[in-house]
Coordinates of C-alpha atoms and ligand atoms in Angstrom, one line a residue:
M24 CA 0.0 0.0 0.0
R25 CA 1.0 3.6 -0.5
G26 CA 1.9 5.6 2.6
V27 CA -1.0 6.1 5.0
Q28 CA -0.7 9.8 4.8
G29 CA -1.2 9.9 1.1
Q30 CA -4.3 7.8 1.3
Q31 CA -5.8 9.9 4.1
Q32 CA -5.3 13.1 2.2
R33 CA -6.9 11.6 -0.9
F34 CA -9.9 10.4 1.1
E35 CA -10.4 13.7 2.9
R36 CA -10.5 15.4 -0.5
Q37 CA -13.3 13.0 -1.5
A38 CA -15.2 13.0 1.8
K39 CA -18.3 15.2 2.0
G40 CA -20.3 16.4 4.9
P41 CA -19.5 16.4 8.6
F42 CA -18.1 12.9 8.8
L43 CA -14.4 13.3 8.3
P44 CA -12.6 10.1 9.2
T45 CA -10.4 10.2 12.2
E46 CA -8.4 7.1 11.5
I47 CA -7.9 4.7 8.7
L48 CA -8.3 1.0 9.6
H49 CA -6.0 -1.3 7.7
T50 CA -6.6 -4.8 6.6
R51 CA -5.4 -7.0 3.7
V52 CA -8.8 -8.1 2.4
L53 CA -12.1 -6.3 3.1
I54 CA -15.1 -8.5 2.8
V55 CA -18.5 -6.8 2.4
G56 CA -21.4 -8.9 3.7
A57 CA -21.5 -11.5 6.4
G58 CA -23.9 -13.9 4.8
P59 CA -22.8 -17.5 4.5
V60 CA -20.4 -16.7 1.6
G61 CA -18.7 -13.7 3.2
L62 CA -18.3 -15.7 6.4
A63 CA -16.9 -18.7 4.5
L64 CA -14.4 -16.4 2.8
A65 CA -13.4 -14.9 6.1
A66 CA -13.0 -18.5 7.5
E67 CA -10.9 -19.6 4.5
L68 CA -8.7 -16.6 4.8
G69 CA -8.5 -16.9 8.6
W70 CA -7.6 -20.6 8.2
R71 CA -4.7 -19.4 6.0
G72 CA -3.6 -16.7 8.4
V73 CA -4.6 -13.8 6.1
A74 CA -5.6 -10.6 8.0
C75 CA -9.1 -9.7 6.8
S76 CA -12.1 -7.6 7.9
I77 CA -15.7 -8.4 7.3
I78 CA -18.4 -5.9 7.7
E79 CA -22.1 -6.5 7.8
Q80 CA -24.9 -3.9 7.9
S81 CA -27.3 -6.1 10.0
D82 CA -26.9 -7.3 13.5
G83 CA -26.2 -10.8 12.2
V84 CA -29.2 -12.4 13.7
I85 CA -31.0 -14.7 11.2
H86 CA -34.7 -14.2 11.7
H87 CA -36.0 -16.0 8.7
P88 CA -34.8 -19.2 7.0
R89 CA -33.4 -19.4 3.5
A90 CA -31.0 -22.1 2.2
T91 CA -31.2 -25.6 3.7
A92 CA -29.6 -28.0 1.2
V93 CA -25.8 -28.2 1.8
N94 CA -24.2 -30.3 -0.9
A95 CA -21.3 -32.7 -0.4
R96 CA -18.7 -30.3 -1.8
S97 CA -19.6 -27.6 0.7
M98 CA -19.5 -30.3 3.4
E99 CA -16.0 -31.2 2.2
F100 CA -14.9 -27.5 2.7
F101 CA -16.6 -27.5 6.2
R102 CA -14.6 -30.7 6.9
R103 CA -11.4 -28.9 6.0
W104 CA -12.3 -26.1 8.4
G105 CA -13.2 -28.5 11.1
V106 CA -16.9 -27.7 11.3
A107 CA -18.5 -30.5 9.3
D108 CA -19.6 -32.3 12.5
L109 CA -21.2 -29.1 13.8
V110 CA -23.1 -28.6 10.5
R111 CA -24.3 -32.2 10.5
E112 CA -25.4 -32.0 14.1
A113 CA -27.1 -28.6 13.8
G114 CA -29.3 -29.6 10.8
T115 CA -31.8 -32.3 10.2
P116 CA -31.3 -35.3 12.6
P117 CA -29.3 -38.1 11.0
N118 CA -32.2 -40.6 11.0
F119 CA -34.7 -38.3 9.4
P120 CA -35.4 -39.4 5.8
H121 CA -34.5 -37.0 3.1
T122 CA -37.6 -38.1 1.1
V123 CA -39.1 -35.8 -1.4
L124 CA -42.9 -36.2 -1.4
F125 CA -45.4 -35.0 -4.0
V126 CA -49.0 -34.8 -2.8
T127 CA -52.2 -33.0 -3.6
S128 CA -52.3 -32.1 0.1
L129 CA -51.3 -33.7 3.3
Q130 CA -54.9 -34.8 3.8
G131 CA -55.3 -35.7 0.1
F132 CA -53.5 -38.0 -2.3
E133 CA -49.9 -39.0 -2.6
I134 CA -48.6 -38.6 -6.2
A135 CA -45.0 -39.7 -6.0
R136 CA -42.0 -39.9 -3.7
I137 CA -38.2 -39.8 -4.3
E138 CA -36.0 -41.4 -1.7
R139 CA -32.5 -40.1 -1.2
P140 CA -30.5 -42.7 0.7
G141 CA -27.2 -40.9 -0.2
H142 CA -28.3 -37.8 1.8
G143 CA -28.0 -37.0 5.5
G144 CA -26.5 -39.0 8.3
T145 CA -22.9 -39.7 9.0
R146 CA -22.0 -42.8 6.8
P147 CA -19.8 -41.5 3.9
T148 CA -20.7 -42.3 0.3
E149 CA -18.2 -43.9 -2.1
T150 CA -17.5 -40.6 -3.7
S151 CA -17.0 -38.3 -0.8
P152 CA -16.1 -38.5 2.9
E153 CA -19.1 -36.2 3.4
R154 CA -22.8 -36.6 2.5
P155 CA -25.2 -33.8 1.5
Q156 CA -26.8 -32.4 4.6
R157 CA -29.8 -30.3 5.5
C158 CA -28.7 -27.4 7.7
N159 CA -30.6 -24.2 7.3
Q160 CA -28.8 -20.8 7.5
L161 CA -30.5 -20.3 10.8
W162 CA -27.8 -22.6 12.2
L163 CA -25.2 -22.6 9.4
D164 CA -24.5 -18.9 9.4
P165 CA -23.8 -18.8 13.2
I166 CA -21.4 -21.8 12.8
L167 CA -19.5 -20.0 10.1
R168 CA -19.6 -16.8 12.1
D169 CA -18.1 -18.5 15.1
L170 CA -15.5 -20.2 12.9
A171 CA -14.5 -17.0 11.2
S172 CA -14.3 -14.9 14.3
G173 CA -12.3 -17.5 16.1
F174 CA -9.3 -16.7 13.9
S175 CA -7.3 -13.8 15.5
C176 CA -6.5 -12.4 12.0
V177 CA -10.2 -12.0 11.2
T178 CA -12.2 -8.9 12.3
L179 CA -15.9 -9.2 12.1
R180 CA -18.0 -6.0 12.5
Y181 CA -21.8 -6.1 12.6
R182 CA -23.9 -3.0 11.9
W183 CA -21.2 -1.5 9.7
R184 CA -22.4 -0.5 6.3
F185 CA -20.2 -0.3 3.3
E186 CA -21.0 3.0 1.4
S187 CA -18.5 3.6 -1.3
F188 CA -14.9 3.0 -2.3
I189 CA -12.1 4.3 -4.4
E190 CA -9.5 2.2 -6.0
E191 CA -5.9 3.2 -6.0
Q192 CA -2.9 1.6 -7.7
D193 CA -2.1 -0.6 -4.8
G194 CA -5.3 -0.9 -2.8
V195 CA -8.8 0.2 -2.1
L196 CA -10.1 2.8 0.3
A197 CA -13.6 2.0 1.5
T198 CA -16.0 4.4 3.2
V199 CA -18.1 2.6 5.8
R200 CA -20.6 3.7 8.3
D201 CA -20.8 2.4 11.9
L202 CA -24.6 2.3 12.2
A203 CA -24.5 2.3 16.0
S204 CA -22.7 5.6 16.3
D205 CA -23.4 6.9 12.7
D206 CA -19.6 7.6 12.4
V207 CA -18.1 7.3 9.0
R208 CA -14.8 5.5 8.8
T209 CA -12.2 4.5 6.2
I210 CA -10.9 1.0 5.7
A211 CA -7.8 0.6 3.6
A212 CA -7.4 -2.9 2.0
E213 CA -5.4 -4.5 -0.7
Y214 CA -8.4 -6.3 -2.0
L215 CA -12.2 -5.9 -1.7
V216 CA -14.5 -8.9 -2.0
D217 CA -18.2 -8.1 -2.6
C218 CA -20.2 -10.8 -0.8
S219 CA -23.2 -8.4 -0.3
G220 CA -25.8 -10.6 -2.0
G221 CA -28.2 -10.3 -4.8
H222 CA -28.8 -6.5 -4.4
S223 CA -25.1 -5.6 -4.4
A224 CA -24.5 -1.9 -4.7
I225 CA -20.8 -2.6 -5.4
R226 CA -21.7 -4.5 -8.5
E227 CA -24.1 -1.8 -9.6
F228 CA -21.4 0.9 -9.0
L229 CA -19.0 -1.0 -11.1
G230 CA -21.5 -1.2 -13.9
I231 CA -21.4 -5.0 -13.9
A232 CA -24.5 -6.4 -15.7
M233 CA -26.3 -9.6 -14.7
M234 CA -26.9 -11.8 -17.7
G235 CA -29.8 -14.2 -17.8
T236 CA -33.5 -14.3 -16.9
P237 CA -34.5 -11.6 -14.4
D238 CA -37.6 -11.9 -12.2
I239 CA -38.8 -15.3 -13.3
D240 CA -40.9 -16.1 -10.3
Y241 CA -42.5 -14.5 -7.3
H242 CA -42.9 -16.1 -3.9
L243 CA -43.8 -15.8 -0.2
S244 CA -41.7 -17.6 2.3
I245 CA -43.6 -18.4 5.5
F246 CA -41.7 -19.6 8.5
V247 CA -43.9 -22.0 10.4
R248 CA -43.8 -24.0 13.6
A249 CA -45.8 -27.2 13.2
P250 CA -44.5 -29.7 15.8
E251 CA -44.3 -33.3 14.5
L252 CA -46.3 -32.5 11.4
W253 CA -46.1 -36.1 10.3
K254 CA -48.4 -37.2 13.1
H255 CA -51.2 -35.2 11.5
H256 CA -51.3 -37.0 8.2
D257 CA -50.7 -40.4 6.8
K258 CA -47.8 -39.7 4.3
G259 CA -44.9 -40.3 6.7
K260 CA -41.8 -38.2 7.3
A261 CA -40.4 -36.2 4.4
A262 CA -37.8 -33.5 4.1
L263 CA -39.4 -31.7 1.2
I264 CA -43.1 -31.8 0.4
H265 CA -44.5 -30.4 -2.9
F266 CA -48.1 -29.7 -3.2
I267 CA -49.6 -30.1 -6.7
A268 CA -53.0 -28.6 -7.2
A269 CA -55.0 -28.0 -10.4
Q270 CA -53.0 -24.8 -10.9
G271 CA -49.7 -26.7 -10.8
P272 CA -46.9 -27.1 -8.2
R273 CA -47.2 -23.7 -6.4
R274 CA -46.6 -24.6 -2.7
N275 CA -44.0 -26.6 -0.8
L276 CA -42.9 -27.3 2.7
V277 CA -39.2 -27.5 3.5
L278 CA -38.2 -29.3 6.7
L279 CA -35.8 -27.3 8.8
D280 CA -35.0 -28.9 12.2
G281 CA -36.6 -32.3 11.9
R282 CA -38.9 -31.5 14.8
E283 CA -41.1 -28.6 14.3
L284 CA -39.8 -25.9 12.0
W285 CA -40.7 -25.6 8.4
R286 CA -40.4 -23.1 5.5
F287 CA -43.7 -22.9 3.7
G288 CA -43.2 -21.7 0.1
V289 CA -46.1 -20.1 -1.8
T290 CA -45.7 -19.1 -5.4
G291 CA -47.7 -16.3 -6.9
K292 CA -47.3 -12.6 -7.9
E293 CA -50.5 -11.8 -6.2
F294 CA -49.0 -12.8 -2.8
Y295 CA -45.6 -11.2 -3.6
D296 CA -47.3 -7.9 -4.5
D297 CA -49.3 -7.8 -1.3
P298 CA -47.7 -10.0 1.4
E299 CA -49.6 -8.1 4.2
R300 CA -52.9 -9.4 2.9
A301 CA -51.8 -13.0 2.5
D302 CA -53.7 -15.2 4.9
A303 CA -50.9 -17.5 5.9
N304 CA -53.1 -19.7 8.1
R305 CA -55.6 -20.2 5.3
L306 CA -52.8 -21.1 2.9
F307 CA -51.4 -23.6 5.4
D308 CA -54.9 -25.0 6.0
E309 CA -55.1 -25.8 2.3
V310 CA -52.0 -27.9 2.3
A311 CA -52.0 -29.4 5.8
G312 CA -55.6 -29.4 6.9
A313 CA -57.3 -26.9 9.3
A314 CA -56.9 -29.2 12.3
T315 CA -53.1 -29.3 12.0
P316 CA -51.5 -27.2 14.8
R317 CA -49.2 -24.5 13.6
E318 CA -47.8 -21.1 14.5
I319 CA -46.8 -18.6 11.8
I320 CA -43.5 -17.1 12.9
S321 CA -42.7 -14.7 10.0
I322 CA -43.4 -14.0 6.4
R323 CA -41.0 -12.7 3.7
R324 CA -41.4 -12.2 0.0
W325 CA -38.7 -12.9 -2.5
S326 CA -38.4 -13.1 -6.3
A327 CA -36.2 -15.6 -8.2
R328 CA -33.8 -14.7 -10.9
D329 CA -31.5 -16.9 -13.0
V330 CA -28.6 -14.5 -13.7
V331 CA -24.8 -14.4 -13.6
A332 CA -22.6 -11.3 -13.4
D333 CA -20.8 -10.6 -16.7
K334 CA -17.6 -9.9 -14.7
Y335 CA -16.4 -11.5 -11.5
R336 CA -13.5 -9.1 -11.1
V337 CA -12.8 -5.4 -11.8
G338 CA -9.3 -4.3 -10.7
R339 CA -9.0 -5.1 -7.0
V340 CA -12.6 -5.9 -6.5
F341 CA -14.0 -9.4 -6.7
L342 CA -17.6 -10.6 -6.7
A343 CA -18.6 -13.9 -4.9
G344 CA -21.8 -15.7 -3.9
D345 CA -25.2 -14.1 -4.7
A346 CA -23.4 -10.9 -5.7
A347 CA -22.1 -12.8 -8.7
H348 CA -24.9 -15.3 -9.4
L349 CA -28.5 -15.8 -8.5
N350 CA -30.7 -18.8 -9.3
H351 CA -34.1 -20.2 -8.7
P352 CA -33.7 -22.5 -5.6
D353 CA -34.8 -25.6 -7.4
G354 CA -31.7 -27.8 -7.1
G355 CA -30.2 -25.9 -4.1
F356 CA -27.3 -24.3 -5.8
G357 CA -27.0 -20.7 -4.6
L358 CA -25.2 -21.0 -1.3
N359 CA -23.2 -24.0 -2.4
T360 CA -22.0 -22.3 -5.6
G361 CA -20.9 -19.3 -3.4
I362 CA -19.0 -21.6 -1.0
G363 CA -17.2 -23.0 -4.1
D364 CA -16.4 -19.4 -5.2
V365 CA -14.6 -18.5 -2.0
A366 CA -12.7 -21.8 -1.7
D367 CA -11.2 -20.9 -5.1
L368 CA -10.7 -17.2 -4.4
G369 CA -9.4 -17.7 -0.8
W370 CA -6.2 -19.6 -1.6
K371 CA -5.4 -17.3 -4.6
L372 CA -5.7 -14.1 -2.5
S373 CA -3.6 -15.7 0.2
A374 CA -0.9 -16.8 -2.4
V375 CA -0.7 -13.3 -3.8
L376 CA -0.6 -11.7 -0.4
E377 CA 2.1 -14.1 0.7
G378 CA 4.1 -13.3 -2.4
W379 CA 4.2 -16.6 -4.2
G380 CA 1.0 -16.2 -6.3
G381 CA 1.9 -15.0 -9.9
A382 CA 0.6 -12.0 -11.7
H383 CA -2.2 -13.9 -13.4
L384 CA -3.4 -16.0 -10.4
L385 CA -6.2 -13.7 -9.4
D386 CA -7.5 -13.5 -13.0
S387 CA -8.0 -17.2 -12.9
Y388 CA -10.8 -16.8 -10.3
A389 CA -13.1 -15.4 -12.9
S390 CA -12.0 -17.8 -15.6
E391 CA -12.6 -20.7 -13.3
R392 CA -15.6 -19.7 -11.3
R393 CA -17.8 -17.8 -13.8
P394 CA -18.3 -20.9 -16.0
V395 CA -19.4 -22.8 -12.9
G396 CA -21.8 -20.0 -12.0
V397 CA -23.2 -20.1 -15.6
R398 CA -23.5 -23.9 -15.5
N399 CA -25.3 -24.1 -12.1
V400 CA -27.7 -21.2 -12.9
R401 CA -28.5 -22.8 -16.2
Q402 CA -29.2 -26.0 -14.5
A403 CA -31.6 -24.4 -12.0
E404 CA -33.3 -22.6 -14.9
E405 CA -33.7 -25.9 -16.7
N406 CA -35.1 -27.5 -13.6
L407 CA -37.7 -24.8 -13.3
Q408 CA -38.6 -25.0 -17.0
I409 CA -39.1 -28.8 -16.8
K410 CA -41.4 -28.3 -13.8
K411 CA -43.3 -25.6 -15.6
R412 CA -43.7 -27.7 -18.8
R413 CA -45.2 -30.6 -16.8
P414 CA -48.9 -30.2 -17.4
T415 CA -51.2 -30.5 -14.3
E416 CA -54.6 -31.9 -15.1
P417 CA -57.6 -30.2 -13.5
A418 CA -58.7 -33.5 -12.0
I419 CA -55.4 -34.1 -10.1
A420 CA -56.9 -33.9 -6.6
D421 CA -60.2 -35.5 -7.4
D422 CA -61.3 -38.8 -5.8
T423 CA -62.4 -40.2 -9.1
A424 CA -61.0 -42.6 -11.7
E425 CA -60.1 -39.6 -13.8
G426 CA -58.2 -38.2 -10.8
A427 CA -56.4 -41.4 -10.2
E428 CA -55.3 -41.5 -13.9
A429 CA -54.1 -37.9 -13.7
R430 CA -52.0 -38.7 -10.6
S431 CA -50.6 -41.7 -12.3
R432 CA -49.5 -39.7 -15.3
M433 CA -48.1 -37.0 -13.0
R434 CA -46.2 -39.6 -11.0
E435 CA -44.6 -41.0 -14.2
A436 CA -43.5 -37.5 -15.3
I437 CA -42.1 -36.7 -11.9
L438 CA -40.1 -39.9 -11.7
R439 CA -38.9 -39.4 -15.2
D440 CA -37.6 -35.9 -15.0
S441 CA -37.3 -34.7 -11.4
L442 CA -34.4 -36.7 -9.9
R443 CA -32.1 -34.0 -11.3
N444 CA -33.7 -31.5 -8.9
Y445 CA -33.0 -33.5 -5.8
V446 CA -29.9 -35.7 -6.4
T447 CA -27.1 -33.5 -7.7
D448 CA -23.9 -35.3 -6.9
G449 CA -22.6 -34.7 -10.4
T450 CA -23.3 -31.0 -10.2
A451 CA -21.7 -30.8 -6.7
L452 CA -18.6 -32.8 -7.2
G453 CA -18.1 -33.1 -11.0
Y454 CA -17.3 -29.5 -12.0
C455 CA -14.0 -29.1 -13.8
Y456 CA -12.0 -26.0 -14.4
D457 CA -11.6 -26.6 -18.1
P458 CA -10.0 -24.7 -19.6
S459 CA -8.0 -23.1 -16.8
P460 CA -5.0 -20.8 -17.2
I461 CA -3.4 -22.4 -14.1
C462 CA -4.0 -26.1 -14.8
W463 CA -1.9 -28.1 -17.2
D464 CA -4.1 -29.7 -19.9
D465 CA -2.9 -33.2 -20.5
G466 CA -4.9 -33.7 -23.6
S467 CA -7.2 -36.3 -22.1
P468 CA -10.9 -36.1 -23.2
P469 CA -13.3 -34.3 -20.9
V470 CA -15.4 -36.3 -18.5
A471 CA -19.2 -35.9 -19.3
D472 CA -20.7 -33.3 -17.1
T473 CA -23.5 -35.1 -15.3
I474 CA -26.1 -34.0 -12.8
T475 CA -27.3 -36.8 -10.6
E476 CA -24.2 -39.0 -10.7
Y477 CA -20.6 -38.0 -10.0
R478 CA -17.9 -39.7 -12.1
P479 CA -14.5 -39.5 -10.3
S480 CA -11.6 -38.2 -12.5
S481 CA -8.1 -36.8 -11.9
R482 CA -8.2 -34.9 -15.2
P483 CA -6.6 -31.5 -14.6
G484 CA -9.2 -29.0 -13.4
S485 CA -11.3 -31.7 -11.7
R486 CA -11.9 -31.9 -7.9
A487 CA -9.3 -34.5 -6.9
P488 CA -11.3 -37.6 -6.1
H489 CA -12.0 -39.1 -2.7
A490 CA -10.7 -42.5 -1.6
W491 CA -10.1 -43.9 1.9
L492 CA -6.5 -44.3 3.0
A493 CA -5.3 -47.2 5.2
D494 CA -5.0 -44.9 8.2
G495 CA -8.7 -43.9 7.9
R496 CA -8.2 -40.5 6.3
S497 CA -9.7 -39.5 3.0
T498 CA -7.4 -38.4 0.2
L499 CA -9.1 -35.1 0.6
D500 CA -7.7 -34.8 4.1
L501 CA -4.2 -34.5 2.5
F502 CA -5.0 -31.3 0.7
G503 CA -4.9 -27.9 2.2
R504 CA -2.8 -24.8 2.6
G505 CA -0.3 -25.5 -0.2
F506 CA 0.1 -27.8 -3.2
T507 CA 0.2 -31.5 -2.7
L508 CA 2.1 -33.9 -5.0
L509 CA 0.6 -37.4 -4.8
R510 CA 3.0 -40.2 -5.6
V511 CA 0.6 -43.0 -6.4
G512 CA 1.5 -46.7 -6.4
D513 CA 4.7 -48.6 -5.6
D514 CA 7.1 -47.1 -8.1
P515 CA 6.3 -43.5 -8.9
P516 CA 9.1 -41.3 -10.2
A517 CA 11.3 -39.6 -7.6
P518 CA 9.9 -36.1 -7.1
D519 CA 13.2 -34.3 -6.6
S520 CA 13.0 -32.1 -9.7
I521 CA 9.5 -31.0 -8.9
A522 CA 10.3 -30.4 -5.3
A523 CA 13.3 -28.3 -6.4
A524 CA 11.3 -26.2 -8.8
F525 CA 8.6 -25.5 -6.2
A526 CA 11.1 -24.9 -3.4
R527 CA 11.8 -21.6 -5.1
R528 CA 8.5 -20.2 -3.6
V529 CA 5.5 -22.5 -3.9
P530 CA 4.4 -24.4 -0.7
L531 CA 4.4 -28.1 -1.6
S532 CA 4.0 -31.3 0.4
I533 CA 4.6 -34.7 -1.0
E534 CA 2.5 -37.8 -0.2
Q535 CA 3.2 -41.4 -1.1
I536 CA 0.0 -43.4 -1.6
R537 CA 0.0 -47.1 -2.2
E538 CA -3.7 -48.1 -1.7
P539 CA -4.8 -50.0 -4.9
L540 CA -8.1 -48.2 -5.0
V541 CA -6.4 -44.8 -5.1
R542 CA -4.2 -46.0 -7.9
S543 CA -7.2 -46.9 -10.0
I544 CA -9.1 -43.7 -9.3
Y545 CA -6.2 -41.4 -9.7
E546 CA -5.2 -42.9 -13.0
R547 CA -1.6 -41.5 -13.0
R548 CA 1.5 -42.1 -10.9
L549 CA 2.1 -38.3 -10.2
V550 CA -0.9 -36.0 -9.5
L551 CA -0.4 -32.4 -8.4
V552 CA -3.3 -31.1 -6.3
R553 CA -3.9 -27.4 -5.7
P554 CA -4.7 -25.9 -2.3
D555 CA -8.4 -26.0 -3.1
G556 CA -8.3 -29.7 -3.8
H557 CA -8.5 -29.5 -7.6
V558 CA -6.0 -31.3 -9.8
A559 CA -3.4 -28.9 -11.4
W560 CA -1.3 -31.5 -13.3
R561 CA -0.9 -35.2 -13.7
S562 CA 1.4 -37.6 -15.5
N563 CA 3.1 -41.0 -15.2
D564 CA 6.4 -39.3 -15.7
L565 CA 8.3 -36.2 -14.5
P566 CA 7.6 -33.0 -16.3
D567 CA 10.1 -31.9 -18.9
D568 CA 10.3 -28.5 -17.4
P569 CA 9.4 -28.5 -13.7
L570 CA 9.9 -24.7 -13.4
A571 CA 7.4 -24.1 -16.1
L572 CA 4.9 -26.3 -14.3
A573 CA 5.5 -24.4 -11.0
D574 CA 5.0 -21.1 -12.8
R575 CA 1.9 -22.3 -14.6
V576 CA 0.1 -23.5 -11.4
R577 CA 1.0 -20.4 -9.4
G578 CA -0.3 -18.1 -12.1
A579 CA 3.0 -16.7 -13.2
A580 CA 3.3 -18.2 -16.7
Ligands
LIG687 C1 -36.2 -19.5 -0.3 C2 -34.8 -19.8 -0.6 C3 -34.3 -21.0 -0.4 C4 -32.9 -21.3 -0.8 N1 -32.4 -22.6 -0.6 C5 -31.2 -22.8 -1.0 C6 -30.6 -24.1 -0.8 O1 -31.3 -25.0 -0.3 N2 -29.3 -24.3 -1.1 C7 -28.5 -23.3 -1.6 O2 -27.3 -23.6 -1.9 N3 -29.0 -22.1 -1.7 C8 -30.3 -21.8 -1.4 N4 -30.8 -20.5 -1.5 C9 -29.9 -19.4 -1.9 C10 -29.0 -19.0 -0.7 O3 -29.8 -18.5 0.4 C11 -28.1 -17.8 -1.1 O4 -27.4 -18.2 -2.3 C12 -27.1 -17.4 -0.1 O5 -27.7 -16.9 1.1 C13 -26.2 -16.4 -0.6 O6 -25.3 -16.0 0.3 P1 -24.4 -14.7 0.2 O7 -23.6 -14.6 1.4 O8 -23.8 -14.6 -1.1 O9 -25.5 -13.5 0.2 P2 -26.5 -13.1 1.4 O10 -26.9 -14.3 2.2 O11 -27.6 -12.3 0.7 O12 -25.7 -12.1 2.3 C14 -25.3 -10.8 1.9 C15 -25.0 -10.0 3.2 O13 -24.5 -8.8 2.8 C16 -25.1 -7.8 3.6 N5 -24.9 -6.5 3.0 C17 -25.6 -6.1 1.8 N6 -25.2 -4.8 1.5 C18 -24.3 -4.4 2.5 C19 -23.6 -3.2 2.7 N7 -23.6 -2.2 1.9 N8 -22.8 -3.2 3.8 C20 -22.6 -4.2 4.7 N9 -23.3 -5.4 4.5 C21 -24.1 -5.5 3.4 C22 -26.5 -8.2 3.8 O14 -27.1 -7.6 5.0 C23 -26.3 -9.7 3.9 O15 -26.2 -10.2 5.2 C24 -32.1 -20.2 -1.2 C25 -32.6 -19.0 -1.3 C26 -33.9 -18.7 -1.0 C27 -34.5 -17.3 -1.1

């Protein structure tokens, strides 16, 4: 950074009104927004020992539920940060079935059900040491907050609002307001990360457009307490219940705590336009029956958009999470995509701030993560279109032969085309940074990008696959703060030339793995894994030019 004095003079020239800053607060990375994505970035940076500040305009108390579905990839990052157990325990109890149920109403007819044996609980799947979990932000955000604020290099300030910034050659100066005192302050940082959500003013200020389908759907979200709801109907326990009426699938119930808390979703512009007039109890009666005990806790409205920012970076400012991409919640991608963003950005910021990241490393954030944002948003949009295209016959809820036939046709359609909404292992684990400026393309053909099923691959750009090691660890437990060179099998080449090339500046650990399963999954005798657990390079032989490899993967080539 330039001298503090220079910065202060510059800011004072810009500041207007009575709020002249008295001191400049310094940090290396300023994160705006302490939603799950900002908190996860602070945790990732804190875990790497990078000084950062995170400011949040609210008091941080989550009053109303949003995301619940946490995919296996996010769980893997939580595992790395040591909070996977907390997330598992805070969410839906391990023995609660993650069943998706389609009914006319809880007192009416069952249409279809999708079981998800690979979700929830503690038993790992074959493809990950972690399973997808259900942990609403009511509990997830506080876990991430405690994690982030537990690092001494992280400063977390609630009720501080970001107002504006200027960028200088070697940093940004942000103007923020302490909402408790109404004081205006300046924070000087080397980088600014916008995690301020879908209505980001930073994105707007930078003139970054959101590309895609704006305002596709309008909803009410009703937070309900309905203790042991399953005792008041005959359909059994389910984590997600969709109600299909003659007008189509316009209501759903999302299980939150496995005991009594639910998010009741109601689609319709008429409700969105006038939430005050929505009779939540009557709407709940229609799906659950008037005799079902319930208490309406809170009501919010929200609209769904399927859009992606056309830039993820402008100068020293990066966009992550909902600030960068927004999607319809069908599929459960928003928060999970955001966690993936910051796992990618975190190590790159850290590498540059530590001095070993090359000049192009930070550019690779956008080239790697924006295509993932586009892919996931497109998938959510397709899910919605499939649902909308599925015709609902007027007799669907009738207790007649015609009604039974309509339900049977609906059941067939749901089972044919809906699994992709609820089982997304391929989406969660199978994304590949291809092409990537910091991975070494080995010319192997791409692995098909699938939705429901994940196909392990060590192709450069892929998430390095999971396999259990003899000592009970997952291969994923080997990856972390620096690069990891896996020497796979009994006779991999000696790694000396790679170690020497990396020793110049790039942190590298070397692991010898002999387990036969790892050999078959990893496909090569040498596999170089990045700090975020993605494969950077692989080969059966030593690289011709180890220095060129080191420079490529650290973004200096
Ligand atoms: C009904 C619903 C269900 C969903 N279900 C799922 C799901 O199952 N799985 C999933 O992955 N995703 C789901 N999502 C999406 C998920 O909730 C979001 O993707 C996620 O919350 C985004 O996190 P974020 O941190 O990027 O943004 P946000 O959670 O929006 O956080 C942004 C924060 O920035 C703060 N902020 C804004 N401006 C400023 C400022 N100027 N100064 C300081 N602070 C500021 C805000 O107060 C806010 O706290 C769902 C969304 C909805 C609406």
